[in-house]
GROMACS .gro file of C-alpha atoms in nm:
model
  183
    1UNK     CA    1   0.814   2.351  27.402
    2UNK     CA    2   0.897   2.121  27.694
    3UNK     CA    3   1.219   2.319  27.750
    4UNK     CA    4   1.018   2.640  27.790
    5UNK     CA    5   0.788   2.470  28.041
    6UNK     CA    6   1.084   2.327  28.236
    7UNK     CA    7   1.262   2.664  28.248
    8UNK     CA    8   0.950   2.845  28.365
    9UNK     CA    9   0.893   2.583  28.636
   10UNK     CA   10   1.257   2.595  28.743
   11UNK     CA   11   1.245   2.975  28.756
   12UNK     CA   12   0.942   2.960  28.985
   13UNK     CA   13   1.101   2.691  29.203
   14UNK     CA   14   1.429   2.881  29.221
   15UNK     CA   15   1.247   3.198  29.324
   16UNK     CA   16   1.070   2.996  29.593
   17UNK     CA   17   1.408   2.895  29.734
   18UNK     CA   18   1.480   2.562  29.562
   19UNK     CA   19   1.858   2.571  29.506
   20UNK     CA   20   1.853   2.251  29.299
   21UNK     CA   21   1.608   2.411  29.055
   22UNK     CA   22   1.844   2.710  29.028
   23UNK     CA   23   2.135   2.480  28.949
   24UNK     CA   24   1.932   2.296  28.682
   25UNK     CA   25   1.821   2.629  28.540
   26UNK     CA   26   2.173   2.772  28.514
   27UNK     CA   27   2.311   2.449  28.369
   28UNK     CA   28   2.042   2.462  28.098
   29UNK     CA   29   2.069   2.831  28.006
   30UNK     CA   30   2.445   2.879  28.049
   31UNK     CA   31   2.532   2.763  27.697
   32UNK     CA   32   2.264   2.985  27.544
   33UNK     CA   33   2.380   3.285  27.747
   34UNK     CA   34   2.739   3.219  27.647
   35UNK     CA   35   2.635   3.208  27.283
   36UNK     CA   36   2.463   3.544  27.323
   37UNK     CA   37   2.775   3.686  27.488
   38UNK     CA   38   3.001   3.545  27.214
   39UNK     CA   39   2.788   3.708  26.946
   40UNK     CA   40   2.788   4.037  27.134
   41UNK     CA   41   3.164   4.033  27.197
   42UNK     CA   42   3.264   3.886  26.861
   43UNK     CA   43   3.373   4.226  26.740
   44UNK     CA   44   3.628   4.277  27.014
   45UNK     CA   45   3.404   4.545  27.166
   46UNK     CA   46   3.531   4.461  27.510
   47UNK     CA   47   3.828   4.313  27.685
   48UNK     CA   48   3.586   4.073  27.854
   49UNK     CA   49   3.563   3.715  27.739
   50UNK     CA   50   3.215   3.566  27.681
   51UNK     CA   51   3.249   3.338  27.984
   52UNK     CA   52   3.341   3.631  28.208
   53UNK     CA   53   3.052   3.836  28.074
   54UNK     CA   54   2.803   3.556  28.139
   55UNK     CA   55   2.944   3.492  28.487
   56UNK     CA   56   2.925   3.861  28.581
   57UNK     CA   57   2.571   3.884  28.443
   58UNK     CA   58   2.463   3.574  28.635
   59UNK     CA   59   2.606   3.721  28.955
   60UNK     CA   60   2.390   4.029  28.895
   61UNK     CA   61   2.085   3.812  28.828
   62UNK     CA   62   2.136   3.600  29.138
   63UNK     CA   63   2.188   3.909  29.352
   64UNK     CA   64   1.879   4.079  29.208
   65UNK     CA   65   1.644   3.833  29.378
   66UNK     CA   66   1.392   3.896  29.100
   67UNK     CA   67   1.093   3.669  29.055
   68UNK     CA   68   1.124   3.573  28.691
   69UNK     CA   69   0.782   3.479  28.557
   70UNK     CA   70   0.896   3.303  28.241
   71UNK     CA   71   1.186   3.221  28.013
   72UNK     CA   72   1.148   3.546  27.817
   73UNK     CA   73   1.152   3.752  28.138
   74UNK     CA   74   1.470   3.575  28.250
   75UNK     CA   75   1.649   3.633  27.918
   76UNK     CA   76   1.535   3.996  27.918
   77UNK     CA   77   1.689   4.041  28.262
   78UNK     CA   78   2.003   3.861  28.140
   79UNK     CA   79   2.027   4.107  27.849
   80UNK     CA   80   2.001   4.401  28.087
   81UNK     CA   81   2.263   4.246  28.318
   82UNK     CA   82   2.503   4.193  28.025
   83UNK     CA   83   2.448   4.553  27.920
   84UNK     CA   84   2.532   4.671  28.272
   85UNK     CA   85   2.848   4.460  28.285
   86UNK     CA   86   2.966   4.585  27.946
   87UNK     CA   87   2.893   4.947  28.033
   88UNK     CA   88   3.068   4.917  28.369
   89UNK     CA   89   3.371   4.766  28.195
   90UNK     CA   90   3.373   5.038  27.928
   91UNK     CA   91   3.345   5.310  28.194
   92UNK     CA   92   3.640   5.164  28.380
   93UNK     CA   93   3.849   5.159  28.060
   94UNK     CA   94   3.743   5.516  27.979
   95UNK     CA   95   3.839   5.632  28.327
   96UNK     CA   96   4.187   5.488  28.269
   97UNK     CA   97   4.218   5.671  27.937
   98UNK     CA   98   4.097   6.017  28.038
   99UNK     CA   99   4.343   6.291  27.959
  100UNK     CA  100   4.521   6.102  27.682
  101UNK     CA  101   4.368   6.317  27.408
  102UNK     CA  102   4.172   6.024  27.268
  103UNK     CA  103   3.864   6.141  27.083
  104UNK     CA  104   3.575   5.896  27.061
  105UNK     CA  105   3.494   5.782  26.710
  106UNK     CA  106   3.142   5.854  26.588
  107UNK     CA  107   2.897   5.569  26.590
  108UNK     CA  108   2.868   5.470  26.223
  109UNK     CA  109   2.511   5.349  26.250
  110UNK     CA  110   2.290   5.281  26.543
  111UNK     CA  111   2.333   4.934  26.690
  112UNK     CA  112   2.630   4.836  26.481
  113UNK     CA  113   2.940   4.702  26.650
  114UNK     CA  114   3.072   4.900  26.947
  115UNK     CA  115   3.431   5.024  26.932
  116UNK     CA  116   3.711   4.848  27.114
  117UNK     CA  117   3.769   5.139  27.353
  118UNK     CA  118   3.409   5.139  27.474
  119UNK     CA  119   3.330   5.502  27.390
  120UNK     CA  120   3.054   5.403  27.149
  121UNK     CA  121   2.910   5.158  27.400
  122UNK     CA  122   2.896   5.434  27.661
  123UNK     CA  123   2.728   5.667  27.412
  124UNK     CA  124   2.477   5.393  27.327
  125UNK     CA  125   2.408   5.331  27.694
  126UNK     CA  126   2.348   5.702  27.758
  127UNK     CA  127   2.119   5.724  27.456
  128UNK     CA  128   1.930   5.411  27.565
  129UNK     CA  129   1.879   5.561  27.910
  130UNK     CA  130   1.732   5.872  27.747
  131UNK     CA  131   1.516   5.663  27.514
  132UNK     CA  132   1.394   5.462  27.811
  133UNK     CA  133   1.267   5.783  27.973
  134UNK     CA  134   1.073   5.864  27.655
  135UNK     CA  135   0.969   5.517  27.540
  136UNK     CA  136   1.058   5.231  27.775
  137UNK     CA  137   0.922   4.965  27.542
  138UNK     CA  138   1.141   5.079  27.252
  139UNK     CA  139   1.445   5.076  27.481
  140UNK     CA  140   1.362   4.721  27.596
  141UNK     CA  141   1.340   4.602  27.236
  142UNK     CA  142   1.685   4.747  27.168
  143UNK     CA  143   1.823   4.572  27.478
  144UNK     CA  144   1.670   4.240  27.379
  145UNK     CA  145   1.786   4.264  27.018
  146UNK     CA  146   2.132   4.411  27.073
  147UNK     CA  147   2.244   4.278  27.411
  148UNK     CA  148   2.057   3.946  27.419
  149UNK     CA  149   2.070   3.879  27.046
  150UNK     CA  150   1.700   3.792  27.029
  151UNK     CA  151   1.518   3.803  26.699
  152UNK     CA  152   1.236   4.049  26.645
  153UNK     CA  153   0.983   3.771  26.697
  154UNK     CA  154   1.151   3.658  27.021
  155UNK     CA  155   1.166   4.016  27.143
  156UNK     CA  156   0.797   4.062  27.066
  157UNK     CA  157   0.713   3.745  27.261
  158UNK     CA  158   0.928   3.853  27.554
  159UNK     CA  159   0.741   4.184  27.574
  160UNK     CA  160   0.398   4.040  27.496
  161UNK     CA  161   0.369   4.235  27.171
  162UNK     CA  162   0.244   4.145  26.827
  163UNK     CA  163   0.546   4.114  26.593
  164UNK     CA  164   0.425   4.404  26.377
  165UNK     CA  165   0.407   4.629  26.685
  166UNK     CA  166   0.755   4.518  26.788
  167UNK     CA  167   0.880   4.592  26.436
  168UNK     CA  168   0.738   4.946  26.450
  169UNK     CA  169   0.898   5.002  26.792
  170UNK     CA  170   1.230   4.865  26.663
  171UNK     CA  171   1.222   5.096  26.359
  172UNK     CA  172   1.133   5.391  26.582
  173UNK     CA  173   1.412   5.310  26.829
  174UNK     CA  174   1.674   5.268  26.555
  175UNK     CA  175   1.580   5.597  26.391
  176UNK     CA  176   1.581   5.778  26.725
  177UNK     CA  177   1.919   5.632  26.817
  178UNK     CA  178   2.069   5.721  26.479
  179UNK     CA  179   1.962   6.082  26.522
  180UNK     CA  180   2.079   6.092  26.883
  181UNK     CA  181   2.416   5.931  26.814
  182UNK     CA  182   2.497   6.114  26.491
  183UNK     CA  183   2.817   6.321  26.510
   0.00000   0.00000   0.00000
């Protein structure tokens, strides 16, 4: 519990301009973020390495100048930043491949491993953007679970939900994504 208190205090101090608190914060969370990135990239879904993904995400977080209220808010923002980095990378790869007659493979099941060429990741991102317009909370749960690797309980805590409510949102989001991403 002390770690959660320290991180929340360091987040507040960093937001207030304390560079040393920011350095302590990033030193503490870097390993956890890298573990999340390793799990996300373990399938070879990107040409990015976990370290590069974390570094790019941290650059986005530092540039965002967001006032993170707590540890969960910070990791939620980190999940969104990792999603953005992966989608940007997949879009760049897709732009290089246009015109080669490559057909994207269908997404086997919602939230399974993204394909190596990034087409499934781009389809997932587009579907998540549409889901966010309909149900922002469901989209956030997907981001936290898929991109940050948080458990259902951790996702519920990050969003201030009861675990049973988070479970219902997760089931709803998965079903919606399966229908949306079906071939």
